[in-house]
Short mmCIF file of C-alpha atoms in Angstrom, two decimals:
data_model
loop_
_atom_site.label_atom_id
_atom_site.label_comp_id
_atom_site.label_asym_id
_atom_site.label_seq_id
_atom_site.Cartn_x
_atom_site.Cartn_y
_atom_site.Cartn_z
CA LEU A 4 4.64 181.41 17.77
CA ALA A 5 6.37 178.03 17.05
CA LYS A 6 8.75 176.89 19.72
CA THR A 7 12.22 176.20 18.49
CA THR A 8 14.81 173.59 19.75
CA GLN A 9 18.42 173.82 18.97
CA PRO A 10 21.57 172.35 20.66
CA ILE A 11 22.81 174.25 23.69
CA SER A 12 26.38 174.10 22.43
CA MET A 13 28.66 172.84 19.65
CA ASP A 14 32.40 172.66 19.19
CA SER A 15 34.27 173.00 15.95
CA TYR A 16 37.81 173.69 14.53
CA GLU A 17 38.86 176.37 12.26
CA GLY A 18 38.30 175.63 8.58
CA GLN A 19 35.47 173.25 9.26
CA GLU A 20 31.94 173.49 7.99
CA VAL A 21 29.45 173.83 10.85
CA ASN A 22 25.84 172.86 10.60
CA ILE A 23 23.43 173.86 13.33
CA THR A 24 20.04 172.22 13.09
CA CYS A 25 16.84 173.70 14.70
CA SER A 26 13.53 172.01 15.03
CA HIS A 27 10.24 173.94 14.83
CA ASN A 28 7.56 171.36 14.64
CA ASN A 29 4.62 173.76 15.10
CA ILE A 30 5.63 176.26 12.46
CA ALA A 31 2.58 177.93 10.87
CA THR A 32 1.94 178.55 7.21
CA ASN A 33 2.82 182.21 7.25
CA ASP A 34 5.81 181.85 9.57
CA TYR A 35 9.37 182.22 8.35
CA ILE A 36 12.73 181.15 9.80
CA THR A 37 15.48 183.53 10.65
CA TRP A 38 18.92 183.18 12.27
CA TYR A 39 20.88 185.68 14.31
CA GLN A 40 24.41 185.72 15.75
CA GLN A 41 25.36 187.31 19.10
CA PHE A 42 28.77 188.01 20.47
CA PRO A 43 29.13 188.90 24.18
CA SER A 44 27.86 192.34 25.14
CA GLN A 45 26.74 193.05 21.55
CA GLY A 46 23.31 193.18 19.92
CA PRO A 47 22.15 190.22 17.84
CA ARG A 48 23.20 190.35 14.22
CA PHE A 49 21.02 189.09 11.43
CA ILE A 50 22.56 186.23 9.43
CA ILE A 51 19.91 184.80 7.08
CA GLN A 52 16.26 183.98 6.78
CA GLY A 53 14.00 181.94 4.57
CA TYR A 54 10.67 180.39 4.07
CA LYS A 55 11.44 177.15 2.33
CA THR A 56 14.14 175.26 0.35
CA LYS A 57 17.58 176.79 0.35
CA VAL A 58 18.82 180.32 0.86
CA THR A 59 22.43 181.39 0.53
CA ASN A 60 24.15 184.69 1.14
CA GLU A 61 27.80 185.74 1.58
CA VAL A 62 28.10 184.31 5.11
CA ALA A 63 25.81 181.28 5.38
CA SER A 64 23.24 178.90 3.86
CA LEU A 65 19.99 178.01 5.22
CA PHE A 66 18.39 174.60 4.39
CA ILE A 67 14.69 174.14 5.02
CA PRO A 68 13.08 170.81 4.06
CA ALA A 69 9.68 170.59 2.46
CA ASP A 70 7.78 170.08 5.67
CA ARG A 71 9.54 173.15 7.17
CA LYS A 72 9.62 171.45 10.63
CA SER A 73 13.33 171.99 10.89
CA SER A 74 16.05 174.16 9.42
CA THR A 75 19.80 173.92 9.26
CA LEU A 76 22.18 176.80 9.33
CA SER A 77 25.45 176.03 7.50
CA LEU A 78 28.59 178.10 8.15
CA PRO A 79 31.37 177.25 5.64
CA ARG A 80 34.99 177.18 6.82
CA VAL A 81 34.49 178.74 10.34
CA SER A 82 37.18 180.85 11.99
CA LEU A 83 37.86 181.74 15.62
CA SER A 84 35.82 184.90 15.15
CA ASP A 85 32.73 182.82 14.47
CA THR A 86 32.59 181.80 18.15
CA ALA A 87 29.24 183.20 19.22
CA VAL A 88 25.74 182.28 20.19
CA TYR A 89 23.45 181.42 17.18
CA TYR A 90 19.72 181.82 17.47
CA CYS A 91 17.07 180.10 15.34
CA LEU A 92 13.79 181.99 15.46
CA VAL A 93 10.48 181.48 13.81
CA VAL A 94 8.80 184.80 13.05
CA SER A 95 5.07 185.28 12.40
CA GLY A 96 4.18 187.10 9.22
CA GLY A 97 2.14 189.56 11.15
CA ALA A 98 2.50 193.30 11.50
CA THR A 99 5.04 193.60 14.31
CA ASN A 100 7.18 190.51 13.55
CA LYS A 101 8.57 190.53 17.05
CA LEU A 102 11.46 188.19 17.68
CA ILE A 103 11.25 185.66 20.51
CA PHE A 104 14.72 184.51 21.42
CA GLY A 105 15.48 181.22 23.02
CA THR A 106 18.81 180.26 24.57
CA GLY A 107 20.54 179.70 21.25
CA THR A 108 23.46 177.53 20.40
CA LEU A 109 26.92 178.46 21.67
CA LEU A 110 29.39 177.67 18.98
CA ALA A 111 32.98 177.36 20.13
CA VAL A 112 35.58 177.38 17.38
CA GLN A 113 39.04 176.20 18.34
CA PRO A 114 42.29 176.50 16.49
CA GLU B 296 26.71 199.50 6.08
CA PRO B 297 23.99 201.47 7.87
CA GLU B 298 23.87 201.17 11.68
CA VAL B 299 21.48 201.61 14.57
CA THR B 300 23.21 203.90 16.98
CA GLN B 301 22.48 203.79 20.71
CA THR B 302 23.64 206.21 23.41
CA PRO B 303 24.94 206.10 26.03
CA SER B 304 26.84 202.84 25.89
CA HIS B 305 26.83 202.57 29.63
CA GLN B 306 24.62 204.34 32.16
CA VAL B 307 24.74 203.95 35.98
CA THR B 308 21.79 205.25 37.88
CA GLN B 309 20.40 205.26 41.39
CA MET B 310 17.24 203.23 42.12
CA GLY B 311 14.21 205.40 41.73
CA GLN B 312 15.75 207.62 39.21
CA GLU B 313 14.48 208.20 35.67
CA VAL B 314 16.54 207.15 32.73
CA ILE B 315 16.21 207.79 28.99
CA LEU B 316 17.99 205.48 26.60
CA ARG B 317 18.38 206.90 23.11
CA CYS B 318 18.51 205.24 19.78
CA VAL B 319 18.90 206.48 16.18
CA PRO B 320 17.43 203.81 13.89
CA ILE B 321 18.33 203.43 10.25
CA SER B 322 16.81 206.30 8.28
CA ASN B 323 14.55 204.41 5.90
CA HIS B 324 13.34 201.88 8.51
CA LEU B 325 9.73 202.10 9.64
CA TYR B 326 9.55 199.47 12.46
CA PHE B 327 11.33 200.09 15.80
CA TYR B 328 11.83 197.89 18.76
CA TRP B 329 13.36 197.68 22.16
CA TYR B 330 14.75 194.49 23.65
CA ARG B 331 16.62 193.80 26.85
CA GLN B 332 18.98 191.17 27.99
CA ILE B 333 19.68 190.62 31.63
CA LEU B 334 23.21 189.29 32.15
CA GLY B 335 23.41 185.61 31.34
CA GLN B 336 19.77 185.41 30.19
CA LYS B 337 17.78 185.44 26.99
CA VAL B 338 17.09 188.57 24.78
CA GLU B 339 13.57 189.66 25.71
CA PHE B 340 11.15 191.58 23.65
CA LEU B 341 9.85 194.83 25.27
CA VAL B 342 7.95 196.85 22.72
CA SER B 343 7.46 197.46 19.01
CA PHE B 344 6.62 200.82 17.44
CA TYR B 345 5.21 201.71 14.06
CA ASN B 346 3.56 204.73 12.61
CA ASN B 347 4.17 206.78 15.75
CA GLU B 348 2.43 204.35 18.06
CA ILE B 349 3.06 201.27 20.03
CA SER B 350 2.06 198.19 18.03
CA GLU B 351 2.82 195.58 20.67
CA LYS B 352 4.34 195.42 24.11
CA SER B 353 5.31 192.59 26.38
CA GLU B 354 4.44 192.05 30.03
CA ILE B 355 7.76 193.43 31.01
CA PHE B 356 6.78 196.83 29.48
CA ASP B 357 4.66 198.16 32.35
CA ASP B 358 3.62 201.69 33.30
CA GLN B 359 7.17 202.46 34.26
CA PHE B 360 8.21 202.21 30.60
CA SER B 361 7.44 204.46 27.76
CA VAL B 362 8.74 205.06 24.22
CA GLU B 363 8.72 208.12 22.12
CA ARG B 364 9.90 209.15 18.68
CA PRO B 365 10.29 212.87 19.35
CA ASP B 366 11.58 213.78 15.90
CA GLY B 367 12.23 212.06 12.60
CA SER B 368 15.40 210.39 13.80
CA ASN B 369 15.46 209.50 17.49
CA PHE B 370 13.65 206.70 19.31
CA THR B 371 13.78 206.71 23.02
CA LEU B 372 12.98 204.34 25.91
CA LYS B 373 12.23 205.94 29.25
CA ILE B 374 12.07 204.18 32.55
CA ARG B 375 10.40 206.41 35.03
CA SER B 376 11.50 204.99 38.38
CA THR B 377 14.26 202.44 37.98
CA LYS B 378 14.52 199.31 40.03
CA LEU B 379 17.54 197.02 40.67
CA GLU B 380 16.01 194.46 38.40
CA ASP B 381 16.01 196.78 35.42
CA SER B 382 19.80 196.38 35.27
CA ALA B 383 20.36 194.91 31.84
CA MET B 384 21.64 195.54 28.31
CA TYR B 385 18.96 197.39 26.36
CA PHE B 386 18.95 196.89 22.57
CA CYS B 387 17.18 199.03 20.05
CA ALA B 388 16.37 197.51 16.66
CA SER B 389 14.82 198.61 13.43
CA ARG B 390 13.75 197.04 10.22
CA GLU B 391 12.43 197.88 6.79
CA THR B 392 8.95 197.10 5.58
CA GLY B 393 8.53 193.66 4.03
CA MET B 394 9.28 190.10 5.02
CA ASN B 395 12.63 189.92 3.38
CA TYR B 396 14.60 192.00 5.78
CA GLY B 397 15.98 191.17 9.07
CA TYR B 398 16.32 193.40 12.04
CA THR B 399 19.34 195.62 12.57
CA PHE B 400 20.26 195.84 16.19
CA GLY B 401 22.27 198.59 17.96
CA SER B 402 25.22 197.74 20.09
CA GLY B 403 23.21 198.32 23.27
CA THR B 404 23.17 200.40 26.42
CA ARG B 405 24.30 198.74 29.51
CA LEU B 406 22.09 200.03 32.31
CA THR B 407 23.25 199.46 35.91
CA VAL B 408 20.85 200.44 38.71
CA VAL B 409 22.48 200.76 42.09
#
């Protein structure tokens, strides 16, 4: 599985757009990129996933360049409740699709 | 929105005792997983389960651990003889077939071994 690298922490203010970039230089052809959010003492929550180009849902956008060696999670207009750890994961397209979590990015949103 | 339900939310047990952690995955999901997170550390994969058998397990999932899907709805993790280092949050997760779906995690069971 491709190793991912993302910032340990980020700070933002309410109402700002936040972009968290993740690098995954060794991503394989059948791997896809997925992002999860985790609040303290809760299970991770799926945010978004994609294979290439841009994916958007009701909470976030995911930008993946053509070489797929990085990806950027974009959170529009964050609020205090978006303070959490955000994980970028590369998932193999195999049968079990297990998730291998890193340390994630702790996003702190301030008023 | 469908949920993965885990019980109990918190369990305290004495070292050497057996514990069973219970999970009810989302009804139309076919893949089931257990993960754990020791306080302050990463979320770690334990085991995946599909078609009534283990499809993959990690090094953590040794002979002290077992999983079972005793009926059509429950998915359990048993730790036969708990150790202090088994203290952690244990998360159950499930997902649908296909590449377009993420996992749904439960809210976890906090296991404290004393």
